[in-house]
PDB file of C-alpha atoms in Angstrom:
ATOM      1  CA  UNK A   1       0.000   0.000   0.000  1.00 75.00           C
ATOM      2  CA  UNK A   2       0.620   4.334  -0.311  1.00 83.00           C
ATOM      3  CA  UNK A   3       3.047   5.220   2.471  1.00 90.00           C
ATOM      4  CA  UNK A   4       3.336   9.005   3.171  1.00 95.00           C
ATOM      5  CA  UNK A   5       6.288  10.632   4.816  1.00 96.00           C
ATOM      6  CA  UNK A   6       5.973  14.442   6.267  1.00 97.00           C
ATOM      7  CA  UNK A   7       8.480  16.313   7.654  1.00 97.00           C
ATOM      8  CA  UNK A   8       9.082  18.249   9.711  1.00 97.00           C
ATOM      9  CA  UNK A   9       6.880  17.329  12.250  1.00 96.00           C
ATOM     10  CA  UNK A  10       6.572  20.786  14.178  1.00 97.00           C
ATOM     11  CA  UNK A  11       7.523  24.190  12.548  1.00 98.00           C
ATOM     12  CA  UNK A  12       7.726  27.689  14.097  1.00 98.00           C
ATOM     13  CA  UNK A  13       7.678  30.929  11.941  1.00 98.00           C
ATOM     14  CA  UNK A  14       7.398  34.035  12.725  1.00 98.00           C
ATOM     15  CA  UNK A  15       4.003  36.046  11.591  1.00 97.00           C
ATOM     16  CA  UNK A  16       4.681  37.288   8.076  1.00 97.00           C
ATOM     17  CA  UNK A  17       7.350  34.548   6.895  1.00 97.00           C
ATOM     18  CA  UNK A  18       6.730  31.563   4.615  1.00 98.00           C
ATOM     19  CA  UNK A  19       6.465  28.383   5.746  1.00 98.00           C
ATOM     20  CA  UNK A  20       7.017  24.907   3.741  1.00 98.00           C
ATOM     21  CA  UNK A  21       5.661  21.343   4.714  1.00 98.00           C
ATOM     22  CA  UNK A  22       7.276  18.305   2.622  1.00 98.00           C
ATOM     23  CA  UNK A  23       5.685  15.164   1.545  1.00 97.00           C
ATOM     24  CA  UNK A  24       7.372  12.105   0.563  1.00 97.00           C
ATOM     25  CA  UNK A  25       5.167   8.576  -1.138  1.00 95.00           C
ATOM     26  CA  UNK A  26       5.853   5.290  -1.970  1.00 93.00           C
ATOM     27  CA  UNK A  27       3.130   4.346  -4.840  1.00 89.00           C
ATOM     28  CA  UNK A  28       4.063   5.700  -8.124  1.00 87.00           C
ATOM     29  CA  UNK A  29      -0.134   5.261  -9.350  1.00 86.00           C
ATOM     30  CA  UNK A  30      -0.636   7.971  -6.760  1.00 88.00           C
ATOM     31  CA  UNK A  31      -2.730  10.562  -8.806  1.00 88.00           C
ATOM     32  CA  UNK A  32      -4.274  12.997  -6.353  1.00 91.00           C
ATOM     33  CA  UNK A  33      -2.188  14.849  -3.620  1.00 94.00           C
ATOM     34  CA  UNK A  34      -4.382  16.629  -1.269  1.00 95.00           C
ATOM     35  CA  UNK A  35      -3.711  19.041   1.887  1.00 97.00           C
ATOM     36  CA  UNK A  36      -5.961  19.192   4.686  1.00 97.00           C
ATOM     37  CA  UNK A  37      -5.712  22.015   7.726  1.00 98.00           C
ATOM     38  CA  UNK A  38      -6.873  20.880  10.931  1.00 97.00           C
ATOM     39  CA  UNK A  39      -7.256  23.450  14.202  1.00 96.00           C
ATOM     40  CA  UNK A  40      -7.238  22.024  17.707  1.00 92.00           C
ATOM     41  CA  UNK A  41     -10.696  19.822  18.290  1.00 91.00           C
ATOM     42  CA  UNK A  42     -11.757  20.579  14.896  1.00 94.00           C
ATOM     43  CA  UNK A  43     -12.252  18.383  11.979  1.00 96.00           C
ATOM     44  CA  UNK A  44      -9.481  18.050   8.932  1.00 95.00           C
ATOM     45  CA  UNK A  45     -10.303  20.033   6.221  1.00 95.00           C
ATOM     46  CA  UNK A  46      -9.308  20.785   2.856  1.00 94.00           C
ATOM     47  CA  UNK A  47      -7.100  23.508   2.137  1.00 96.00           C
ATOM     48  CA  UNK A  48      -5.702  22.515  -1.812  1.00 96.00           C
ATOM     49  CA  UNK A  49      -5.212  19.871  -3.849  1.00 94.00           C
ATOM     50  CA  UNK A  50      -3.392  18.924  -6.987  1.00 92.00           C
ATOM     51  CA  UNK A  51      -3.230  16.409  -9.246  1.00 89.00           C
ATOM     52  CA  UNK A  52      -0.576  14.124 -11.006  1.00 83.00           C
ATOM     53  CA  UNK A  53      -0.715  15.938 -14.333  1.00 83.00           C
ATOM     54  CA  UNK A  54       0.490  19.100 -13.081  1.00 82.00           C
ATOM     55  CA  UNK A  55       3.141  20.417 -11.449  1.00 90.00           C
ATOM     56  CA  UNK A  56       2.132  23.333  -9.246  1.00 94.00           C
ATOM     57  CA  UNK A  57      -1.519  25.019  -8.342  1.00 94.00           C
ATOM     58  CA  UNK A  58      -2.159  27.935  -6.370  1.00 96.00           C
ATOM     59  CA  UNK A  59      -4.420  29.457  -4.166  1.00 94.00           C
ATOM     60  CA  UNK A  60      -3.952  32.953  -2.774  1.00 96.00           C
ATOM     61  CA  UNK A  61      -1.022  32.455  -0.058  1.00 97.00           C
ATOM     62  CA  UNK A  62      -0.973  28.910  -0.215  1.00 98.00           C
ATOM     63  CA  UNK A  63       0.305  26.707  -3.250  1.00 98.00           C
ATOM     64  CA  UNK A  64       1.536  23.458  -3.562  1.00 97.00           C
ATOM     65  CA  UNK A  65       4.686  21.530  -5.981  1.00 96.00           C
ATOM     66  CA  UNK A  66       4.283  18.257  -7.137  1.00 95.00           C
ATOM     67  CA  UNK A  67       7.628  16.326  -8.232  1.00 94.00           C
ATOM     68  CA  UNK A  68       6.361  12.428  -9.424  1.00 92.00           C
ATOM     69  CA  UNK A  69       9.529  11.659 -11.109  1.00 92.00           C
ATOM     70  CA  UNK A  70      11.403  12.199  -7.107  1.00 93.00           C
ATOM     71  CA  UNK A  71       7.782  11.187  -5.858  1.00 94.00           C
ATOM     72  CA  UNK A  72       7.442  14.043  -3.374  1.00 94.00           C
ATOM     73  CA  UNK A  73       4.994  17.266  -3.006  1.00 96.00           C
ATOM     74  CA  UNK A  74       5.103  20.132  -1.050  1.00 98.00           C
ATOM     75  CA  UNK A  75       2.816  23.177   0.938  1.00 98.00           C
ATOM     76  CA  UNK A  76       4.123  26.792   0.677  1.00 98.00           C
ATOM     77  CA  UNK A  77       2.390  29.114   2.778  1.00 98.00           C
ATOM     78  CA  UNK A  78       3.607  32.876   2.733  1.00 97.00           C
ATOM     79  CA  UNK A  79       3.086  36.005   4.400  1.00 98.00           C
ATOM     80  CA  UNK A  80       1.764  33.688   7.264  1.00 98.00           C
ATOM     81  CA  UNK A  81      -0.674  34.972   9.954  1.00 97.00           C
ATOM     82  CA  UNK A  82      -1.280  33.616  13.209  1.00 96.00           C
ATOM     83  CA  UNK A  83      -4.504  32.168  12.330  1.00 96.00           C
ATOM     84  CA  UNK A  84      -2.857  29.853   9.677  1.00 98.00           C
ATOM     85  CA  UNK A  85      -1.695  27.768  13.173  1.00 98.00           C
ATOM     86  CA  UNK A  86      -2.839  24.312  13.129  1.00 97.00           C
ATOM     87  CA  UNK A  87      -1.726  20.563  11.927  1.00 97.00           C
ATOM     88  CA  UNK A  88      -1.335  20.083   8.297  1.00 98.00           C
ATOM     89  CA  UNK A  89      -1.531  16.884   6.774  1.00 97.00           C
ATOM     90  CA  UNK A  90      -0.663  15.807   3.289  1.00 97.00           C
ATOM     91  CA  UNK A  91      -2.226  12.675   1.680  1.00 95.00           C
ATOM     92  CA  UNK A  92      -1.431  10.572  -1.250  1.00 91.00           C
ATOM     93  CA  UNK A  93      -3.966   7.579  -2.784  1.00 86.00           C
ATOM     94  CA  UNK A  94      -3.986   3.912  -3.105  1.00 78.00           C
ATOM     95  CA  UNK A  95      -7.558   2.647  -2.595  1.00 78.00           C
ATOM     96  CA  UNK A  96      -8.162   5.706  -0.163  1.00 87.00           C
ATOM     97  CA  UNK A  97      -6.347   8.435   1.064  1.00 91.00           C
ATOM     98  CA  UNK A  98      -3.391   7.600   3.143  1.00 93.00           C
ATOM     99  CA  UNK A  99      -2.254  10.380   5.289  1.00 95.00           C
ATOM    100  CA  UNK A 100       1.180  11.845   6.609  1.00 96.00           C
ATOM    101  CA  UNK A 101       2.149  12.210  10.446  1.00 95.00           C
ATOM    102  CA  UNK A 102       1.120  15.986  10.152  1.00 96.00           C
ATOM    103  CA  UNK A 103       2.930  19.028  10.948  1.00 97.00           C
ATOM    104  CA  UNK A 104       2.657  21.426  13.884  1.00 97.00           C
ATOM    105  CA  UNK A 105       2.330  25.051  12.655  1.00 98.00           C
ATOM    106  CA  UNK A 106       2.955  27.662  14.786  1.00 98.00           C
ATOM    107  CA  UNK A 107       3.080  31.229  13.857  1.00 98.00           C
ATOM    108  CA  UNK A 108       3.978  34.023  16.085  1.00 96.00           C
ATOM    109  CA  UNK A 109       2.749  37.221  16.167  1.00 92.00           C
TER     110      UNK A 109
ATOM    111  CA  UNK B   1     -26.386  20.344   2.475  1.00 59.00           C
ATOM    112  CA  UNK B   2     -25.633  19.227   6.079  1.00 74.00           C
ATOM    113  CA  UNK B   3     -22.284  18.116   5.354  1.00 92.00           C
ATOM    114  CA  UNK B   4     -21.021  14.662   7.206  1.00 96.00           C
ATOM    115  CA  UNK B   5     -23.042  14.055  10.428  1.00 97.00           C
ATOM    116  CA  UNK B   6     -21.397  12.234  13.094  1.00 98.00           C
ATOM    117  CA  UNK B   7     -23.084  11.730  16.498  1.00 97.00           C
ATOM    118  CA  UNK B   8     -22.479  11.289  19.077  1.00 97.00           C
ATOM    119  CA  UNK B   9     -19.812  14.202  19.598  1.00 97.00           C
ATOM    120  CA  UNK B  10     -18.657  12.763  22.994  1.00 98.00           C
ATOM    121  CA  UNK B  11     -19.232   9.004  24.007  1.00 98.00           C
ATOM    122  CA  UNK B  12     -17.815   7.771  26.712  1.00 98.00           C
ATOM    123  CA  UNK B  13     -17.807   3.944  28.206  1.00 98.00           C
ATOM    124  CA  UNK B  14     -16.474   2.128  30.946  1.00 98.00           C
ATOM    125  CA  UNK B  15     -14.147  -0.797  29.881  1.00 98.00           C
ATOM    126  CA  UNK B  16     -15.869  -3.950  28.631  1.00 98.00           C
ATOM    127  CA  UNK B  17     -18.770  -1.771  27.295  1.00 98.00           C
ATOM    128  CA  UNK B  18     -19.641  -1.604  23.619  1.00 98.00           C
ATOM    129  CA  UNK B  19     -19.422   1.622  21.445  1.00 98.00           C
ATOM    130  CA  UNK B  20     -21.344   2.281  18.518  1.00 98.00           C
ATOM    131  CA  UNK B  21     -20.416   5.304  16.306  1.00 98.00           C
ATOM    132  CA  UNK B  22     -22.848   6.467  13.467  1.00 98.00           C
ATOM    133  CA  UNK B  23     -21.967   8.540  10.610  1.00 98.00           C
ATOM    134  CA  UNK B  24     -24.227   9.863   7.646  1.00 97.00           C
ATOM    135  CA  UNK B  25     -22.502  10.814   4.758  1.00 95.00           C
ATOM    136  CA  UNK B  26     -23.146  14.100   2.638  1.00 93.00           C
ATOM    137  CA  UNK B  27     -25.754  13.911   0.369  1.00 90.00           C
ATOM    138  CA  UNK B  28     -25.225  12.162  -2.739  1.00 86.00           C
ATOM    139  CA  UNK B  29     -21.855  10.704  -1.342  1.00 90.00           C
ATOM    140  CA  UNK B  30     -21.721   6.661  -1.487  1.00 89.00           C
ATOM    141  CA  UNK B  31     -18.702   5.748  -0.180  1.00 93.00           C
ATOM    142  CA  UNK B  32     -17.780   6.203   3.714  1.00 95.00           C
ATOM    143  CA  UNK B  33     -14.642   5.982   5.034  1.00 96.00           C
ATOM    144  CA  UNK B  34     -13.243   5.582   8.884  1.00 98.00           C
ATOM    145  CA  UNK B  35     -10.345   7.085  10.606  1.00 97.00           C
ATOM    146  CA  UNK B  36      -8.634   7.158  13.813  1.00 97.00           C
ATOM    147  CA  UNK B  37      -6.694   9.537  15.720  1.00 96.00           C
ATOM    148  CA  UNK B  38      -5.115   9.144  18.768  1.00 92.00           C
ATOM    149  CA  UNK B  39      -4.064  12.426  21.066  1.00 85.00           C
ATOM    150  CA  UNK B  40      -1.573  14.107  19.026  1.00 82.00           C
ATOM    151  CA  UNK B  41      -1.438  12.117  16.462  1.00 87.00           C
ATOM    152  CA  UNK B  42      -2.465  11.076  12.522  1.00 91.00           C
ATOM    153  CA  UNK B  43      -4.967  10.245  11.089  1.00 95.00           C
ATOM    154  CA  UNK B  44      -5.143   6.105  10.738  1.00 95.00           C
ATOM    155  CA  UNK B  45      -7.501   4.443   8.039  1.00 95.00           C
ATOM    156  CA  UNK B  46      -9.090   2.076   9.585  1.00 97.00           C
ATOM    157  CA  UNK B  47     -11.752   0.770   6.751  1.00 97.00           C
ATOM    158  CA  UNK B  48     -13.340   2.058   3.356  1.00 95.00           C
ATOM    159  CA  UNK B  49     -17.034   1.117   2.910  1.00 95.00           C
ATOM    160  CA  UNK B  50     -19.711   1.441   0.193  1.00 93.00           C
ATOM    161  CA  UNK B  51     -23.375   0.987   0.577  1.00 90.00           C
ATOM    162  CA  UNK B  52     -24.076  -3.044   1.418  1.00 90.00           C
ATOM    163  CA  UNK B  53     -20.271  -3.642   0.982  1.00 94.00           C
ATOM    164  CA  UNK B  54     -17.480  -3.463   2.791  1.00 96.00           C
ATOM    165  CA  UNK B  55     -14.228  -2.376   0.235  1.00 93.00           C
ATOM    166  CA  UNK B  56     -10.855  -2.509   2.444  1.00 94.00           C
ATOM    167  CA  UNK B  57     -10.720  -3.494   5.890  1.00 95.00           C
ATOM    168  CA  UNK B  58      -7.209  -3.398   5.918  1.00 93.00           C
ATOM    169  CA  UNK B  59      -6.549  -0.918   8.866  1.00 94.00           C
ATOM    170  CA  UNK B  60      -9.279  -2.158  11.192  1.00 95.00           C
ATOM    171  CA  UNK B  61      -8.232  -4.618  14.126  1.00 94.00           C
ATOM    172  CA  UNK B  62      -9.567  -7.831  13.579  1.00 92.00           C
ATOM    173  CA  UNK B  63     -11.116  -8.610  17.030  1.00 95.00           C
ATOM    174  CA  UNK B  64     -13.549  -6.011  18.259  1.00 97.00           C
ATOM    175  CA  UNK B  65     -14.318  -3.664  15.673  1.00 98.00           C
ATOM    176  CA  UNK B  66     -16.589  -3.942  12.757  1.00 97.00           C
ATOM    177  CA  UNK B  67     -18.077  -1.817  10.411  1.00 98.00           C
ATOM    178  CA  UNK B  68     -21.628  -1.600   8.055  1.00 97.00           C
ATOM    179  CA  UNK B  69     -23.044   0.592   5.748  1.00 96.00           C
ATOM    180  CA  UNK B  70     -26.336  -0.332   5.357  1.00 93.00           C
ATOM    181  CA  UNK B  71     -28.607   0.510   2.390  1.00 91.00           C
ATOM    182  CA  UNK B  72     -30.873   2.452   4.282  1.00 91.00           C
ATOM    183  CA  UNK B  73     -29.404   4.281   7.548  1.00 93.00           C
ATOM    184  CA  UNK B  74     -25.949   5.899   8.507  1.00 96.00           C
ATOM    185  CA  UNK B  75     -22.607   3.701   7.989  1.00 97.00           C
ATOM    186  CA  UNK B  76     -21.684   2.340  11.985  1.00 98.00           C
ATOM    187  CA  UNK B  77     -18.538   1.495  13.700  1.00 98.00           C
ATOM    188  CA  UNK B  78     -18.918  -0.792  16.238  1.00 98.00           C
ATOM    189  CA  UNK B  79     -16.247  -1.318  19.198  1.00 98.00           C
ATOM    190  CA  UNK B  80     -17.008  -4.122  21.907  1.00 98.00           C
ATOM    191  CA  UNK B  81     -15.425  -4.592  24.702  1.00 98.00           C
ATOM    192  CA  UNK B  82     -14.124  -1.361  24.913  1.00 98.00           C
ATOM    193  CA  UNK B  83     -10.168  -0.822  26.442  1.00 97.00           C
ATOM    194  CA  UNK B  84      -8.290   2.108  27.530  1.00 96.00           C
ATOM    195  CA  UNK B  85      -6.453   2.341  24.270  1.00 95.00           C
ATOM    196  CA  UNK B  86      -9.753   3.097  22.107  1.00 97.00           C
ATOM    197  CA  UNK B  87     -10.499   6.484  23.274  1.00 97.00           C
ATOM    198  CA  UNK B  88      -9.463   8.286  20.426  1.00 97.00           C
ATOM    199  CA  UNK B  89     -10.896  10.796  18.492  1.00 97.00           C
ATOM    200  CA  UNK B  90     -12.703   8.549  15.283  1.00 98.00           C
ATOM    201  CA  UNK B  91     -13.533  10.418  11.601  1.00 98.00           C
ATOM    202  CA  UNK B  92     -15.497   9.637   9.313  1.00 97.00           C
ATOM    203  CA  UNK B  93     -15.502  11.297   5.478  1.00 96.00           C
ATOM    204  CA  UNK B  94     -17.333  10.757   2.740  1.00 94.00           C
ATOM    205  CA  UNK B  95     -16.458  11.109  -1.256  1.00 91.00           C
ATOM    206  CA  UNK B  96     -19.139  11.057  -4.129  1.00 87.00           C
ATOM    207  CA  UNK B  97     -16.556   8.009  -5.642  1.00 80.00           C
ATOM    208  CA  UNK B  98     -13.604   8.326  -6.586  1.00 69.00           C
ATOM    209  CA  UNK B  99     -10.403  10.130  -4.767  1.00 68.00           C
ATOM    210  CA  UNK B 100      -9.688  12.611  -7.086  1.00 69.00           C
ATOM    211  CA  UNK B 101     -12.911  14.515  -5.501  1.00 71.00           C
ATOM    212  CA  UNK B 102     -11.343  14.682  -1.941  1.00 79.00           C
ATOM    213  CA  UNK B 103     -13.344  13.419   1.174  1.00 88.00           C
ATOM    214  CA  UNK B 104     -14.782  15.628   3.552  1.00 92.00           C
ATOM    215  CA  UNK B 105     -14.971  15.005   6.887  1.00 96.00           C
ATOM    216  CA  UNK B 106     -17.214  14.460   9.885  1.00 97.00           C
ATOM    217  CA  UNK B 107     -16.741  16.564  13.221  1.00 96.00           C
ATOM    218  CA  UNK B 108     -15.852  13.288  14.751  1.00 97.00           C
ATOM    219  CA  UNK B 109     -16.758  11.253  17.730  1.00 98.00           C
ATOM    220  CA  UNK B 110     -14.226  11.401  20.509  1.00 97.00           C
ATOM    221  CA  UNK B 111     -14.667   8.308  22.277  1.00 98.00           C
ATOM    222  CA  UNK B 112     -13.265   8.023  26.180  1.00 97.00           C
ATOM    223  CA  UNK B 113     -13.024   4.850  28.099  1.00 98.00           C
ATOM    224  CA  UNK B 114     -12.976   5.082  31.533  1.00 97.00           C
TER     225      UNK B 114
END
């Protein structure tokens, strides 16, 4: 089955900086690479998403790189805010979505 | 659209108790999947349903736990005998077929076993 490596597992930026969350995966018939936000108590949800036939999508401050030849895909967030503090997790497909360990973002004002 | 409904919000049971965890998917979305998450941690398929079938139980431990989808009704997780290391919080999304659409997720159950 899809394994899914993230790193690193906690990241602290200061309000205004970018910030960058790396996935690795194992399946090369991975074809959809989403990102999903989650706040403390809350539920995951989806922040972007791209697919295997392109190479880079943005949305606003966020955007994310896909790489399937090095099989690896990554979140940039800039100009961060504090309110962009949460767990990220990044998620590549087999049968259904198998999920990275997350990554602690913490942005100080 | 009510988005994924998953009740209860809190549940909790002593040890040896059974837990049953309901979730209804969004409308128009046939396939159901289950997650856990332990404090500070990932999220951990656990099985992949569609109505009347179960697709991949892969990530579900094989004593204790099932799972349905029935064709009428909400898809249920079922825990017997409930130990210390189930409370967790437990998702469930839904996707109209087909990953490329993304899931979207439930508020979750947060089960506690006391």
């Amino acid at each position: 089955g899809e394994n899914v490596e993230q790193h690193p597992s906690t990241l602290s930026v200061q309000e205004g900086d970018s910030a960058v969350i790396k996935c690795t995966y194992s399946d090369s018939a991975s074809n959809y690479f989403p990102w999903y936000k989650q706040e403390l108590g809350k539920r995951p949800q989806l922040i972007i998403d791209i697919r295997s036939n392109v190479g880079e999508k943005k949305d606003q401050r966020i955007a994310v790189t896909l790489n399937k030849t090095a099989k690896h895909f990554s979140l940039h967030i800039t100009e961060t805010q504090p309110e962009d503090s949460a767990v990220y997790f990044c998620a590549g497909t087999g049968n259904m979505l198998t999920f990275g360990g997350g990554t602690r973002l913490m942005v100080k004002p | 659209n009510a988005g994924v409904m998953q009740n209860p919000r809190h549940l909790v049971r002593r040890r040896g108790q059974e837990a049953r965890l309901r979730c209804s998917p969004m409308k128009g979305h046939s396939h159901v999947y289950w997650y856990r998450q332990l404090p500070e941690e990932g999220l951990k398929f656990m099985v992949y349903l569609q109505k009347e079938n179960i697709i991949d139980e892969s990530g579900m431990p094989k004593e204790r736990f099932s799972a349905e989808f029935p064709k009428e009704g909400p898809s249920i997780l079922r825990i017997q005998q409930v130990v210390r290391g189930d409370s967790a919080a437990y998702f469930c999304a839904s996707s109209p077929g087909g990953l490329e659409y993304g899931y979207t997720f439930g508020s979750g159950t947060r089960l506690t076993v006391v």
